[in-house]
XYZ file of C-alpha atoms in Angstrom:
584
model
C 35.313 41.746 7.042
C 37.604 41.279 10.023
C 39.217 44.659 10.597
C 42.136 46.196 8.733
C 44.491 43.726 6.981
C 48.024 43.521 8.305
C 50.657 45.733 6.700
C 53.171 44.007 4.422
C 56.659 44.114 5.981
C 59.568 45.466 3.983
C 61.193 42.056 4.177
C 58.543 40.811 1.744
C 60.246 42.797 -1.015
C 63.384 41.726 -2.828
C 66.600 43.674 -2.319
C 66.939 43.698 -6.129
C 63.762 45.772 -6.416
C 61.447 45.570 -9.372
C 62.728 43.706 -12.435
C 61.335 45.265 -15.611
C 62.938 44.925 -19.017
C 60.302 45.951 -21.532
C 61.367 46.340 -25.162
C 59.274 48.738 -27.233
C 61.745 50.500 -29.540
C 61.242 49.390 -33.158
C 58.303 47.139 -32.260
C 55.510 46.955 -34.913
C 52.244 48.778 -34.367
C 49.182 46.579 -33.869
C 46.886 49.444 -34.849
C 48.483 50.545 -38.162
C 51.118 47.947 -39.170
C 51.094 49.109 -42.806
C 51.975 52.709 -41.910
C 54.299 52.420 -38.921
C 57.886 51.218 -39.527
C 58.233 50.497 -35.800
C 57.939 52.286 -32.485
C 60.066 55.429 -32.161
C 59.898 56.926 -28.691
C 59.108 60.581 -28.061
C 61.190 62.471 -25.537
C 58.327 62.615 -23.061
C 55.113 61.475 -24.743
C 53.876 57.899 -24.454
C 53.162 57.828 -28.198
C 55.166 56.734 -31.240
C 56.770 59.515 -33.277
C 56.201 57.523 -36.473
C 52.474 56.825 -36.292
C 51.215 58.670 -33.201
C 49.755 55.519 -31.621
C 50.188 54.707 -27.927
C 53.290 52.735 -26.903
C 51.076 49.950 -25.564
C 49.398 49.621 -28.982
C 52.733 48.301 -30.262
C 53.977 44.755 -29.706
C 55.875 45.529 -26.518
C 57.588 42.445 -25.127
C 59.505 41.583 -21.976
C 63.143 40.744 -22.431
C 63.092 38.691 -19.252
C 59.600 37.307 -18.956
C 59.500 36.636 -15.236
C 56.558 36.282 -12.912
C 54.422 39.148 -11.718
C 56.326 39.001 -8.409
C 59.505 39.949 -10.276
C 57.753 42.953 -11.766
C 56.392 44.037 -8.400
C 59.682 43.381 -6.564
C 58.167 40.731 -4.222
C 60.077 37.742 -2.935
C 59.009 34.324 -4.176
C 57.226 32.427 -1.411
C 55.814 29.429 -3.222
C 57.330 26.251 -4.432
C 57.080 26.964 -8.138
C 56.828 30.028 -10.338
C 54.144 30.193 -13.041
C 54.928 31.976 -16.288
C 51.753 30.987 -18.171
C 49.222 32.981 -16.104
C 48.270 29.864 -14.114
C 48.064 30.505 -10.355
C 50.822 28.732 -8.399
C 50.014 26.122 -5.775
C 47.262 24.311 -7.731
C 47.345 20.669 -8.755
C 46.944 19.761 -12.435
C 43.263 18.942 -11.877
C 42.684 22.183 -9.988
C 44.452 24.115 -12.750
C 42.002 22.618 -15.287
C 39.093 23.746 -13.114
C 40.610 27.219 -12.885
C 40.852 27.641 -16.678
C 37.388 26.137 -17.190
C 36.007 28.850 -14.863
C 37.640 31.513 -17.117
C 36.279 30.116 -20.399
C 33.723 32.917 -20.713
C 36.493 35.529 -20.378
C 38.870 33.899 -22.878
C 40.673 36.617 -24.911
C 41.052 36.857 -28.673
C 44.286 38.676 -29.459
C 45.216 39.134 -33.109
C 43.050 36.166 -34.093
C 44.859 33.827 -31.680
C 42.840 31.593 -29.362
C 43.566 29.165 -26.543
C 46.942 29.217 -24.740
C 48.505 31.454 -27.415
C 45.825 34.103 -26.836
C 46.295 33.925 -23.066
C 50.079 34.383 -23.457
C 49.588 37.434 -25.704
C 47.022 38.837 -23.273
C 49.393 38.349 -20.320
C 52.174 40.283 -22.075
C 49.895 43.257 -22.708
C 48.218 43.082 -19.305
C 51.560 43.205 -17.472
C 52.495 46.419 -19.308
C 49.043 48.024 -18.926
C 47.838 46.960 -15.468
C 51.303 47.176 -13.862
C 52.778 50.226 -15.616
C 56.511 50.350 -15.066
C 56.446 54.075 -14.245
C 54.087 53.327 -11.320
C 56.405 50.704 -9.824
C 59.827 52.301 -9.683
C 61.295 55.789 -9.741
C 63.978 54.562 -12.124
C 61.272 53.999 -14.735
C 59.977 57.616 -14.506
C 61.200 60.460 -16.728
C 59.021 63.354 -15.639
C 59.175 63.547 -11.838
C 61.334 66.459 -10.781
C 63.610 66.398 -7.784
C 61.246 68.079 -5.269
C 58.592 65.415 -5.868
C 60.709 62.260 -5.922
C 60.292 61.726 -2.198
C 56.500 61.976 -2.614
C 56.615 59.304 -5.317
C 58.684 56.932 -3.182
C 56.411 57.470 -0.161
C 53.353 56.800 -2.354
C 54.838 53.562 -3.711
C 55.923 52.391 -0.264
C 52.464 53.055 1.216
C 50.762 51.280 -1.676
C 53.017 48.252 -1.376
C 52.573 48.127 2.395
C 48.778 48.487 2.705
C 47.198 47.833 -0.693
C 49.316 45.718 -3.050
C 48.973 41.943 -2.940
C 48.525 38.776 -5.006
C 45.363 36.722 -4.691
C 45.448 33.130 -3.479
C 43.845 30.478 -5.703
C 42.455 27.413 -3.950
C 39.756 24.808 -4.235
C 36.898 25.632 -1.887
C 35.760 22.872 0.457
C 32.804 23.102 2.740
C 29.552 25.087 2.673
C 28.953 27.545 -0.136
C 30.292 31.071 0.330
C 29.259 34.258 -1.412
C 31.400 35.731 -4.201
C 32.259 39.369 -3.400
C 32.163 40.196 -7.127
C 28.799 38.791 -8.278
C 27.126 37.891 -4.954
C 26.516 34.353 -6.229
C 27.545 31.171 -4.463
C 30.981 29.593 -4.662
C 30.109 25.940 -4.196
C 32.028 23.072 -2.695
C 34.752 21.941 -5.107
C 34.834 25.240 -7.075
C 38.057 27.190 -7.523
C 38.004 30.414 -5.477
C 40.347 33.409 -5.325
C 41.019 34.876 -1.896
C 41.952 38.579 -1.558
C 43.505 38.984 1.903
C 43.906 42.764 1.463
C 40.123 43.011 1.248
C 39.425 40.504 4.001
C 40.428 37.016 5.048
C 36.871 36.022 4.126
C 36.854 37.808 0.755
C 36.449 35.152 -1.970
C 35.800 35.582 -5.694
C 35.027 33.397 -8.668
C 38.071 33.372 -10.996
C 36.046 35.260 -13.639
C 34.986 37.865 -11.043
C 38.530 38.693 -9.896
C 38.715 41.876 -11.994
C 39.635 45.540 -11.687
C 36.674 47.637 -10.514
C 37.638 50.375 -12.987
C 38.534 48.627 -16.279
C 36.825 45.260 -15.592
C 39.893 43.426 -16.895
C 40.951 40.156 -15.298
C 43.751 40.964 -12.893
C 46.948 39.591 -14.420
C 48.383 36.754 -12.339
C 45.938 37.761 -9.578
C 47.931 40.905 -8.701
C 45.701 43.598 -7.205
C 45.465 46.672 -5.016
C 42.720 47.031 -2.425
C 40.968 50.354 -1.849
C 37.720 50.923 0.030
C 36.795 47.251 -0.272
C 37.283 47.125 -4.060
C 39.867 45.484 -6.302
C 41.966 47.604 -8.663
C 44.875 46.988 -10.962
C 47.990 49.003 -10.050
C 47.255 51.528 -12.844
C 43.750 52.401 -11.716
C 44.642 52.281 -8.023
C 47.138 55.052 -8.701
C 44.596 57.048 -10.713
C 42.097 56.845 -7.860
C 44.584 58.719 -5.658
C 46.652 60.794 -8.085
C 46.039 62.455 -11.458
C 47.790 60.811 -14.406
C 49.294 62.851 -17.229
C 47.490 62.003 -20.458
C 50.628 62.758 -22.429
C 53.446 60.893 -20.644
C 51.264 58.377 -18.742
C 53.000 59.123 -15.425
C 51.282 60.022 -12.160
C 51.397 63.729 -11.271
C 52.784 64.579 -7.839
C 53.035 68.325 -8.379
C 50.341 70.473 -6.905
C 50.111 72.451 -10.144
C 48.976 70.745 -13.313
C 46.680 71.426 -16.242
C 43.142 70.134 -16.730
C 41.930 70.248 -20.318
C 39.772 68.106 -22.619
C 38.492 66.315 -19.462
C 42.020 65.013 -18.880
C 44.983 65.814 -16.633
C 48.393 66.954 -17.883
C 51.743 67.981 -16.465
C 51.832 71.743 -16.965
C 54.574 71.436 -19.540
C 52.952 68.499 -21.346
C 49.727 70.094 -22.528
C 51.274 70.951 -25.883
C 50.468 71.217 -29.547
C 50.442 67.744 -31.101
C 52.371 69.089 -34.090
C 55.043 71.437 -32.734
C 55.106 70.559 -28.974
C 54.602 74.212 -27.994
C 52.816 74.609 -24.660
C 49.085 75.300 -24.912
C 48.607 76.221 -21.279
C 46.655 79.479 -21.299
C 46.568 79.450 -25.128
C 43.820 78.924 -27.685
C 43.860 75.550 -29.360
C 41.821 73.435 -31.757
C 40.921 69.805 -31.141
C 41.387 67.456 -34.099
C 41.128 63.632 -33.874
C 41.263 63.989 -30.070
C 44.603 65.815 -30.237
C 45.137 69.520 -29.432
C 46.793 71.825 -31.988
C 47.943 75.383 -31.672
C 46.260 77.837 -34.032
C 49.305 78.185 -36.265
C 49.816 74.449 -36.758
C 46.127 73.751 -37.234
C 45.802 76.364 -39.943
C 48.963 75.228 -41.719
C 48.073 71.534 -41.572
C 44.281 71.343 -41.691
C 42.811 74.690 -42.734
C 41.390 74.922 -46.259
C 42.446 77.432 -48.879
C 39.877 79.848 -50.288
C 38.978 79.151 -53.908
C 38.545 82.858 -54.613
C 41.479 84.595 -52.914
C 43.791 81.585 -52.433
C 44.391 82.499 -48.789
C 44.032 80.219 -45.767
C 40.585 80.123 -44.183
C 41.573 80.553 -40.544
C 39.682 79.320 -37.509
C 38.247 82.800 -36.995
C 36.721 82.814 -40.476
C 33.609 81.018 -41.622
C 34.435 78.219 -44.052
C 31.797 77.775 -46.775
C 32.195 74.612 -48.840
C 30.636 73.108 -51.941
C 31.803 69.700 -53.102
C 35.592 69.776 -52.555
C 35.943 73.573 -52.731
C 36.039 76.132 -49.934
C 35.525 79.908 -49.642
C 35.707 82.664 -47.102
C 32.221 83.926 -46.384
C 33.121 87.271 -48.002
C 34.552 85.491 -51.078
C 31.512 83.330 -51.790
C 30.348 85.447 -54.776
C 28.765 84.962 -58.199
C 31.569 84.672 -60.771
C 29.712 87.059 -63.131
C 27.768 89.705 -61.203
C 29.761 89.364 -57.928
C 26.684 89.284 -55.723
C 27.034 87.325 -52.449
C 25.697 83.777 -52.626
C 25.522 83.208 -48.873
C 22.148 81.603 -48.007
C 21.065 81.832 -51.684
C 20.524 79.337 -54.453
C 23.390 79.054 -56.894
C 24.610 76.953 -59.781
C 28.043 75.567 -60.616
C 29.631 75.342 -64.046
C 33.254 74.816 -65.107
C 34.526 75.078 -61.493
C 32.803 78.438 -60.975
C 29.670 79.373 -59.060
C 26.888 81.664 -60.294
C 23.756 83.189 -58.873
C 20.483 81.784 -60.185
C 19.882 84.534 -62.759
C 23.388 84.474 -64.204
C 23.482 80.709 -64.343
C 20.128 80.556 -66.141
C 21.143 83.207 -68.616
C 24.341 81.400 -69.594
C 23.956 77.709 -68.975
C 20.483 76.654 -67.947
C 18.774 74.071 -70.155
C 15.171 74.527 -71.221
C 12.072 72.459 -70.692
C 10.937 70.442 -73.722
C 7.366 71.071 -72.604
C 7.094 74.829 -72.001
C 10.433 76.054 -73.356
C 11.301 77.880 -70.112
C 14.694 77.514 -68.396
C 15.250 75.361 -65.356
C 15.876 77.674 -62.439
C 18.527 76.725 -59.888
C 17.051 74.223 -57.471
C 14.132 73.335 -59.780
C 13.246 69.657 -59.970
C 13.949 68.256 -63.409
C 12.446 65.166 -65.089
C 14.702 63.564 -67.709
C 14.234 60.834 -70.296
C 17.028 60.058 -72.734
C 18.067 63.448 -74.189
C 14.879 65.274 -73.210
C 13.959 67.085 -69.997
C 10.879 68.685 -68.482
C 9.705 70.658 -65.484
C 7.883 68.338 -63.130
C 4.553 69.991 -63.968
C 5.287 69.838 -67.718
C 6.051 66.137 -67.735
C 2.481 65.058 -68.493
C 0.483 62.839 -70.871
C -0.086 64.397 -74.299
C -3.698 63.175 -74.306
C -5.125 63.605 -70.793
C -2.581 66.263 -69.656
C -2.236 64.623 -66.233
C 1.276 64.875 -64.670
C 3.131 61.588 -64.897
C 5.568 62.165 -62.041
C 7.113 58.840 -61.048
C 4.387 56.711 -62.678
C 5.095 54.513 -65.710
C 4.760 56.062 -69.152
C 5.172 55.098 -72.827
C 7.041 57.296 -75.353
C 5.892 57.312 -78.986
C 7.142 59.586 -81.767
C 8.399 62.388 -79.478
C 5.208 62.271 -77.431
C 4.672 60.939 -73.903
C 1.571 58.935 -72.997
C 0.321 57.576 -69.709
C -0.407 53.853 -69.781
C -4.184 54.302 -69.965
C -4.169 56.781 -72.829
C -1.616 54.757 -74.784
C -3.792 51.662 -74.579
C -6.879 53.595 -75.633
C -5.113 55.031 -78.656
C -2.631 52.417 -79.830
C -3.323 49.088 -78.193
C -4.352 46.145 -80.450
C -8.100 45.523 -80.470
C -10.076 42.456 -81.438
C -11.891 42.856 -84.809
C -14.912 41.044 -83.429
C -15.514 42.638 -79.964
C -13.305 45.756 -80.390
C -11.797 45.239 -76.931
C -8.052 45.446 -76.183
C -6.117 42.211 -76.567
C -3.875 41.992 -73.522
C -2.607 38.439 -74.026
C -3.022 35.267 -76.087
C -4.437 36.795 -79.297
C -4.894 35.130 -82.702
C -4.093 36.674 -86.099
C -6.163 35.670 -89.149
C -5.739 37.462 -92.478
C -3.599 40.106 -90.711
C -6.412 40.887 -88.305
C -6.215 40.396 -84.505
C -8.759 38.348 -82.566
C -9.176 37.249 -78.992
C -8.797 33.480 -78.849
C -12.305 33.203 -77.493
C -13.657 35.456 -80.271
C -12.126 33.485 -83.161
C -14.966 30.952 -83.645
C -16.723 28.983 -86.398
C -19.253 31.104 -88.281
C -21.825 28.323 -88.118
C -21.467 26.549 -84.735
C -19.470 29.197 -82.759
C -16.929 26.638 -81.490
C -13.408 28.031 -80.905
C -11.030 27.689 -83.840
C -7.857 28.678 -81.928
C -5.393 25.837 -82.395
C -7.902 23.849 -84.490
C -8.113 22.988 -88.210
C -10.472 25.228 -90.107
C -11.154 26.602 -93.592
C -12.882 29.636 -94.984
C -15.557 30.507 -97.503
C -16.552 34.004 -98.560
C -13.982 35.367 -96.003
C -15.723 33.515 -93.188
C -14.084 30.851 -91.058
C -15.661 27.450 -90.540
C -14.568 24.436 -88.558
C -13.862 21.353 -90.679
C -17.078 19.638 -89.642
C -19.367 22.574 -90.453
C -17.588 23.318 -93.731
C -18.044 19.712 -94.880
C -21.693 19.649 -93.947
C -22.440 22.980 -95.570
C -20.262 23.252 -98.687
C -18.174 20.142 -99.489
C -18.828 17.657 -102.356
C -20.100 14.249 -101.219
C -18.611 10.913 -102.023
C -20.747 8.832 -104.468
C -19.774 5.706 -102.568
C -20.011 6.618 -98.830
C -22.061 9.857 -99.168
C -19.761 11.611 -96.662
C -18.376 15.133 -97.379
C -15.114 15.456 -99.262
C -13.502 18.395 -97.433
C -9.992 18.361 -98.842
C -8.609 19.482 -95.409
C -5.183 18.153 -94.605
C -4.417 17.326 -98.259
C -7.235 14.773 -98.770
C -7.248 13.447 -102.408
C -10.418 12.577 -104.312
C -11.614 11.372 -107.757
C -14.057 13.206 -109.996
C -15.763 11.731 -113.089
C -18.472 13.585 -114.891
C -20.697 14.862 -112.096
C -19.753 12.206 -109.566
C -16.983 12.274 -106.887
C -15.238 9.713 -104.700
C -12.747 9.697 -101.808
C -9.533 8.038 -102.939
C -10.277 5.150 -100.578
C -13.825 4.814 -101.880
C -12.871 4.684 -105.620
C -12.900 0.845 -105.928
C -14.283 -1.836 -108.287
C -17.938 -2.641 -107.503
C -17.217 -6.373 -107.842
C -13.688 -7.183 -106.577
C -13.366 -4.085 -104.343
C -9.793 -3.369 -105.577
C -8.689 0.288 -105.751
C -9.043 1.874 -109.190
C -6.931 4.969 -108.360
C -4.532 5.540 -111.258
C -6.029 2.600 -113.214
C -8.464 2.151 -116.077
C -12.079 1.402 -115.227
C -15.377 0.677 -117.008
C -18.711 2.228 -116.150
C -21.472 -0.305 -116.114
C -24.738 1.449 -115.561
C -24.125 3.230 -112.130
C -21.155 1.062 -111.123
C -17.482 1.334 -111.902
C -15.591 -1.915 -112.462
C -12.044 -2.929 -113.283
C -11.284 -4.337 -116.806
C -10.975 -7.924 -115.498
C -14.352 -7.866 -113.860
C -15.743 -6.226 -117.017
C -14.437 -9.144 -119.133
C -16.118 -11.694 -116.918
C -19.336 -9.738 -117.065
C -19.077 -9.488 -120.875
C -18.515 -13.245 -121.306
C -21.431 -13.973 -119.089
C -23.519 -11.782 -121.416
C -22.170 -13.156 -124.781
C -22.247 -16.941 -124.157
C -26.037 -17.341 -124.312
C -26.085 -15.659 -127.732
C -23.276 -17.833 -129.146
C -24.934 -21.008 -127.850
C -27.807 -20.483 -130.305
C -25.487 -20.097 -133.325
C -24.480 -22.743 -135.730
C -20.785 -22.332 -135.210
C -20.953 -22.900 -131.507
C -18.456 -25.721 -131.720
C -15.917 -23.637 -133.654
C -16.284 -20.855 -131.140
C -16.000 -23.249 -128.290
C -12.977 -25.179 -129.547
C -10.688 -22.360 -130.530
C -9.304 -19.944 -128.062
C -10.314 -16.383 -128.663
C -7.318 -14.048 -128.356
C -7.607 -11.279 -125.813
C -7.352 -8.539 -128.448
C -10.382 -9.970 -130.248
C -12.200 -10.145 -126.973
C -11.314 -6.497 -126.374
C -12.669 -5.496 -129.746
C -15.819 -7.279 -128.843
C -15.905 -5.402 -125.551
C -15.843 -2.101 -127.385
C -19.523 -2.595 -127.887
C -19.728 -1.572 -124.217
C -18.874 1.883 -122.940
C -15.202 1.814 -121.777
C -13.204 4.778 -120.403
C -9.729 5.159 -118.768
C -9.235 8.063 -116.319
C -6.615 9.113 -113.793
C -7.243 10.866 -110.475
């Protein structure tokens, strides 16, 4: 740094002085828009009388939105005035580089982004970083006559040796170090020069911030102090106390320090009634001080027993939404103190353990004893037990939080219930947990339900039974079924198989055919010839073949031969053979 920067001459300031026309009255609150009808100023506080929020938390706007030089009372020295937070003196390309360097610090105000967000941020930053009451005596309401000269001297000294506006330029040449982050500002980068710090003091645009609040300095306006950058607000606070109530700097030698904040002596007051709290007891609520009277009338609870206010000097005992004085926290029946004792509540009254048990306590379904106040209770449907009484009826082990099974007013643990009631296989007598088979109303494991003869599984298979024993189709046929006279295979009857029986012989439907022509005889007449069964037509042919040799030896062969023998005569002749008609 090259020595002390030159003082700013008075000619640098406009004869018109600072130009500030902020409008806050009636402006909506950004913090509680649903509750606040609009800003209503207090006579000396910085807060809204309607909602209690800070003036700067409302949508304060500037009636004449000039440049920061107007607000500071500086003459315009450049060719054009920027009203969009862009530094003057930059080309369009340089302006793009400037905003690109601030991308990481882009604000988000009320959901707005881009240029709209920057405009909203600028409006708020002008009011916060350059507070009007720090710039002109005409904007102050709480500086008394003896201290007005001190204020004007303070402002003049600040403007002369500390206040300035940074210069934005494109850096050309070797890299220089940024005072803010100690990193390089390279050739072609946009840099901000702070002459009040030093002619060689350069910053990245994103590093040109207040050392106290770390906010970007609005329109590059800053105050220099001990080699650091400050906004006007925090520069003033580094040198003078600021009243937390009215937001003005304090120039009086006497002021109040309370709640880690500074106050004009007459401004440290009750938030409710504005009575001075200097030298008085107060209660802090939501970061606001209240006198004892207002606190008790607004916030103190009423005693449920005596209906009087529980003051700040009394101990407030609470249960649910009810409150008591310590001396009033008594059993509703025997009037004994319940402080630090177990108690029960019933019908909006409190009782000691003994009185509560005697009148209201429920009883354990296990032991019949009452549930004492504070005793852990296990409940299921309409029944309840002491924790130690909630146990399995068989093994007597406490169930606690483990699974259990109720049955006919009794409680069983899972193991005992399975041992006593679970379904068991009739063959192996083990519990069937899944995939069982029922046969004749008796449960079986699938793997236990097998053929009596070959032990193959019958689950999902066709089977039949004999003498209450199950057999697979194959074993049943081999062991017990009738056999077909024709094919000698078993006739099982499974699946609705039909068969023919005649005398002591049996046939499958498909096997009951004529021995000669092989046509089915099911539902037709047939003739038994020795061990064969034949159809009537084949029987006729066989009969003729047997009769012709006899007739050939007779005298009337020619008569027999020449006349046709009717079929009914032939049938009569066939009666000499055994002939029977049956149906399946």
